[in-house]
Tab-separated table of C-alpha atoms in Angstrom:
chain	number	residue	atom	x	y	z
A	268	MET	CA	-48.529	206.086	-2.215
A	269	ILE	CA	-49.021	206.864	1.749
A	270	ALA	CA	-46.442	204.686	2.415
A	271	LEU	CA	-43.962	206.032	-0.346
A	272	LEU	CA	-44.716	209.487	1.089
A	273	VAL	CA	-44.178	208.415	4.818
A	274	LEU	CA	-40.689	206.833	3.613
A	275	VAL	CA	-39.914	209.813	1.605
A	276	LYS	CA	-40.377	212.174	4.591
A	277	ASP	CA	-38.551	210.062	7.224
A	278	LEU	CA	-35.662	209.296	4.786
A	279	LYS	CA	-35.399	213.271	4.890
A	280	ILE	CA	-35.604	213.616	8.201
A	281	HIS	CA	-32.449	210.907	8.832
A	282	ALA	CA	-30.545	212.927	5.924
A	283	ARG	CA	-30.881	215.864	7.762
A	284	ASP	CA	-29.580	214.378	10.901
A	285	ALA	CA	-26.499	213.343	9.271
A	286	ARG	CA	-23.905	213.840	12.380
A	287	PHE	CA	-25.934	211.323	14.231
A	288	LEU	CA	-25.966	208.585	11.158
A	289	VAL	CA	-21.841	209.002	11.049
A	290	THR	CA	-21.657	208.684	14.851
A	291	LEU	CA	-24.225	205.223	14.406
A	292	ALA	CA	-21.355	203.934	11.601
A	293	LEU	CA	-18.514	204.874	13.596
A	294	PHE	CA	-20.323	202.989	16.861
A	295	SER	CA	-20.880	199.745	14.809
A	296	LEU	CA	-17.255	199.727	13.084
A	297	SER	CA	-15.467	200.608	16.262
A	298	LEU	CA	-17.167	197.806	18.272
A	299	VAL	CA	-15.999	195.164	14.953
A	300	LEU	CA	-12.577	196.665	15.744
A	301	ILE	CA	-11.817	196.440	19.361
A	302	LEU	CA	-13.720	192.767	19.097
A	303	SER	CA	-11.413	191.772	16.191
A	304	VAL	CA	-8.560	192.939	17.771
A	305	ALA	CA	-9.797	191.142	21.572
A	306	PHE	CA	-10.235	188.216	19.620
A	307	GLY	CA	-7.299	188.282	17.213
A	308	PRO	CA	-4.751	185.978	19.522
A	309	LEU	CA	-7.216	183.933	20.134
A	310	PHE	CA	-9.359	182.828	17.290
A	311	ARG	CA	-10.587	179.608	17.355
A	312	ASP	CA	-13.415	179.996	14.989
A	313	PRO	CA	-13.031	183.030	13.083
A	314	ALA	CA	-16.186	182.851	11.342
A	315	ARG	CA	-18.112	182.613	14.372
A	316	GLU	CA	-16.620	185.280	16.475
A	317	ALA	CA	-16.926	187.655	13.419
A	318	SER	CA	-20.419	186.968	12.161
A	319	ALA	CA	-21.174	187.023	16.328
A	320	THR	CA	-19.166	190.439	16.255
A	321	LEU	CA	-21.502	191.845	12.845
A	322	TRP	CA	-24.651	191.070	14.530
A	323	ALA	CA	-24.205	192.224	17.570
A	324	ALA	CA	-22.828	195.764	15.910
A	325	LEU	CA	-25.825	196.001	13.870
A	326	PHE	CA	-28.639	195.189	16.352
A	327	PHE	CA	-27.514	197.852	19.161
A	328	ALA	CA	-26.543	200.280	16.284
A	329	GLY	CA	-30.487	199.627	15.320
A	330	VAL	CA	-32.030	200.536	18.607
A	331	LEU	CA	-30.093	203.558	18.941
A	332	GLY	CA	-31.564	204.586	15.347
A	333	LEU	CA	-35.141	203.648	16.334
A	334	THR	CA	-34.724	206.013	19.391
A	335	ARG	CA	-33.201	208.362	17.561
A	336	ALA	CA	-35.854	208.465	15.224
A	337	LEU	CA	-38.620	208.607	17.572
A	338	ASP	CA	-36.846	211.831	19.123
A	339	LEU	CA	-36.709	213.390	15.822
A	340	GLU	CA	-40.426	212.491	14.687
A	341	SER	CA	-41.597	213.990	18.478
A	342	GLU	CA	-39.187	216.925	18.032
A	343	SER	CA	-41.260	217.802	14.196
A	344	GLY	CA	-44.416	216.995	15.657
A	345	GLY	CA	-44.613	214.475	12.451
A	346	GLY	CA	-46.290	211.706	14.128
A	347	GLU	CA	-49.137	213.981	15.095
A	348	ALA	CA	-49.585	215.421	11.518
A	349	LEU	CA	-50.077	211.708	10.161
A	350	ARG	CA	-52.569	210.996	12.275
A	351	LEU	CA	-54.725	214.189	11.869
A	352	THR	CA	-54.406	213.413	7.951
A	353	GLY	CA	-56.315	210.029	8.586
A	354	ALA	CA	-53.806	207.887	6.425
A	355	ASP	CA	-54.212	204.291	6.702
A	356	PRO	CA	-52.381	203.147	9.654
A	357	PHE	CA	-51.024	200.371	7.982
A	358	ALA	CA	-49.389	202.446	5.212
A	359	VAL	CA	-47.801	204.850	7.324
A	360	TYR	CA	-46.394	201.605	8.968
A	361	VAL	CA	-45.178	200.109	5.868
A	362	GLY	CA	-43.214	203.318	4.900
A	363	LYS	CA	-41.637	203.276	8.509
A	364	ALA	CA	-40.718	200.317	8.578
A	365	THR	CA	-39.484	200.442	5.072
A	366	ALA	CA	-36.977	203.825	6.038
A	367	ASN	CA	-35.942	202.001	8.533
A	368	PHE	CA	-34.941	198.674	7.001
A	369	LEU	CA	-33.239	201.290	4.507
A	370	MET	CA	-31.430	202.898	7.271
A	371	MET	CA	-29.929	199.280	8.599
A	372	ALA	CA	-29.226	198.153	5.151
A	373	ALA	CA	-26.979	200.887	4.324
A	374	LEU	CA	-25.517	199.966	7.947
A	375	ALA	CA	-24.773	196.803	6.864
A	376	CYS	CA	-23.648	197.613	3.710
A	377	LEU	CA	-20.422	199.416	5.514
A	378	VAL	CA	-19.865	197.043	8.633
A	379	LEU	CA	-20.275	193.384	6.764
A	380	PRO	CA	-17.488	194.112	4.709
A	381	CYS	CA	-15.114	195.660	7.384
A	382	ALA	CA	-16.010	192.498	9.918
A	383	SER	CA	-15.135	190.108	7.218
A	384	VAL	CA	-11.786	192.024	6.142
A	385	PHE	CA	-11.014	192.229	10.241
A	386	PHE	CA	-11.796	188.379	10.862
A	387	ASP	CA	-10.061	187.236	7.568
A	388	VAL	CA	-13.368	185.181	6.784
A	389	GLY	CA	-15.858	185.277	3.789
A	390	ASN	CA	-15.430	185.708	-0.228
A	391	LEU	CA	-17.361	186.871	-2.986
A	392	VAL	CA	-18.829	183.644	-3.749
A	393	VAL	CA	-21.037	183.838	-0.676
A	394	LEU	CA	-21.548	187.224	-0.492
A	395	PRO	CA	-24.755	186.983	-2.061
A	396	GLY	CA	-25.882	184.632	0.349
A	397	VAL	CA	-24.755	186.737	3.321
A	398	ALA	CA	-26.692	189.466	1.864
A	399	GLY	CA	-30.179	187.374	1.744
A	400	VAL	CA	-29.425	186.631	5.477
A	401	ALA	CA	-28.921	190.081	6.260
A	402	ALA	CA	-31.771	191.029	4.454
A	403	LEU	CA	-34.056	188.636	6.231
A	404	ALA	CA	-32.628	189.660	9.556
A	405	LEU	CA	-33.020	193.187	8.819
A	406	ILE	CA	-36.666	192.999	7.514
A	407	GLY	CA	-37.965	191.337	10.542
A	408	TYR	CA	-35.935	194.249	12.797
A	409	ALA	CA	-37.398	196.799	11.242
A	410	ALA	CA	-41.089	195.338	11.537
A	411	TRP	CA	-40.553	194.666	15.156
A	412	GLY	CA	-38.391	197.812	15.779
A	413	THR	CA	-41.226	200.414	14.250
A	414	LEU	CA	-44.039	198.602	16.177
A	415	PHE	CA	-42.429	199.014	19.292
A	416	ALA	CA	-41.074	202.408	18.695
A	417	ALA	CA	-45.006	203.277	17.924
A	418	LEU	CA	-45.860	201.593	21.212
A	419	ALA	CA	-43.204	203.535	22.716
A	420	ARG	CA	-43.717	206.971	21.242
A	421	GLY	CA	-44.434	209.636	23.773
A	422	LEU	CA	-43.235	208.175	26.913
A	423	LYS	CA	-40.422	209.313	28.984
A	424	ALA	CA	-38.479	205.731	29.317
A	425	ARG	CA	-39.090	205.082	25.789
A	426	GLU	CA	-35.512	204.095	25.016
A	427	LEU	CA	-35.502	201.438	28.211
A	428	LEU	CA	-39.398	200.224	26.979
A	429	LEU	CA	-38.043	199.726	23.067
A	430	SER	CA	-34.909	197.942	24.567
A	431	ILE	CA	-36.740	195.811	26.845
A	432	LEU	CA	-39.356	194.599	24.036
A	433	LEU	CA	-36.906	194.264	21.314
A	434	PHE	CA	-34.350	192.123	22.160
A	435	PRO	CA	-36.320	189.472	23.691
A	436	THR	CA	-38.390	189.255	20.817
A	437	LEU	CA	-35.583	189.515	18.220
A	438	ILE	CA	-33.599	186.516	19.997
A	439	PRO	CA	-34.472	184.200	17.238
A	440	LEU	CA	-33.554	186.265	14.406
A	441	TRP	CA	-30.139	187.166	16.201
A	442	ILE	CA	-29.496	183.408	16.571
A	443	GLY	CA	-30.336	182.659	13.069
A	444	ALA	CA	-28.359	185.723	11.630
A	445	VAL	CA	-25.346	184.531	13.521
A	446	LYS	CA	-25.745	180.640	12.900
A	447	LEU	CA	-26.710	181.543	9.242
A	448	THR	CA	-23.542	183.776	8.366
A	449	ARG	CA	-21.458	181.539	10.430
A	450	ALA	CA	-22.291	178.507	8.085
A	451	LEU	CA	-21.521	180.681	4.602
A	452	TRP	CA	-18.145	181.712	6.034
A	453	ALA	CA	-16.977	178.762	7.634
A	454	ASP	CA	-18.337	176.158	5.010
A	455	GLY	CA	-19.783	178.591	2.242
A	456	SER	CA	-23.244	176.471	2.694
A	457	ILE	CA	-26.237	176.858	4.978
A	458	GLU	CA	-27.284	173.286	4.617
A	459	PRO	CA	-26.504	172.267	8.368
A	460	VAL	CA	-28.705	175.317	9.597
A	461	ARG	CA	-31.123	175.681	7.094
A	462	ASP	CA	-34.111	175.468	9.190
A	463	TRP	CA	-33.196	179.017	10.711
A	464	VAL	CA	-33.891	180.356	7.461
A	465	LYS	CA	-37.617	179.182	8.147
A	466	ILE	CA	-37.813	180.581	11.616
A	467	MET	CA	-36.107	183.710	10.385
A	468	ALA	CA	-38.876	183.888	7.783
A	469	VAL	CA	-41.684	183.432	10.421
A	470	VAL	CA	-40.464	186.008	12.867
A	471	ASP	CA	-40.930	188.460	9.961
A	472	LEU	CA	-44.296	187.518	9.516
A	473	LEU	CA	-45.206	187.301	12.767
A	474	GLY	CA	-44.059	191.132	12.730
A	475	ILE	CA	-45.750	192.402	9.941
A	476	GLY	CA	-48.665	190.480	10.770
A	477	LEU	CA	-48.971	191.749	14.317
A	478	ALA	CA	-48.438	195.491	12.770
A	479	ALA	CA	-51.206	195.223	10.409
A	480	TRP	CA	-53.298	194.013	13.382
A	481	LEU	CA	-52.153	196.186	16.107
A	482	TYR	CA	-51.120	199.878	14.829
A	483	GLU	CA	-54.182	201.103	14.039
A	484	VAL	CA	-55.339	200.538	17.816
A	485	ILE	CA	-51.842	202.088	18.729
A	486	GLN	CA	-52.465	205.383	16.564
A	487	GLU	CA	-55.905	205.311	18.587
A	488	ALA	CA	-54.720	205.229	21.436
A	489	GLU	CA	-52.116	207.973	21.242
A	490	GLU	CA	-55.045	210.409	20.299
C-alpha cells in the first residue's frame, strides 16, 4: 500500500512538470535523428548503430530524469515528509523505483520505434523481444538509479555524483541491451548473445537486493 501511494505521488509530480517531460522526449528524439543522419552515408551495420544510438539516448535521458525528480522532491519537501511518517523504507524505494521505471518505459515507447524507422531496422516480429530487452534494462536502470539518487539527495553536486555512480554501474546493462537489441534487429534471434540476458538479470537483482539492505540506512543518515 505504501509503495502504491509513493508511486502515485511521484507520477503526479512528474505530470505537473510536463514541460520537462516534453524536453526530455525532444532531447532523445533529436539525438536519435542527428546520429541517424550522421551515420546515414556510412551505414555498415545499421542494426548495431541503431541499437547503440537508442540506448545512448535512453541512458542519458534517464540521468536527466532522475536529477529532475530529485530537484522536484527537494522543492516539495516530499522526501522529508515521507521519513516523518515512519513508512517502511523499502516500500518507499519500490514506489519510487516503479515511478522511474514507468517514466523511462514511456520514453522508450516513443524513442524505440523512431530509432527503428530512422535506421530502417527491425520489424513487428521481433518487437516483443526488443520490448523484453528494454524492460530488463530499464528495471536495472530504475533500481540502481533510485538507490543512487537517494545517496545524492541533498548534496550540492548531486547531478555530478549521480552520473559518477550510475554510469560505471550500468555498463553491463548498456552493453547487454545494445548486443541483444542488435541481434534481434539484425538476425531476429538472441542465440549468439543469450548469456547477456543472465548478466543483465543479475545486475537487476543486485540493485534491488542492495536497495533492500541499504535504503533504510540511507534514510536514517539523512535525518
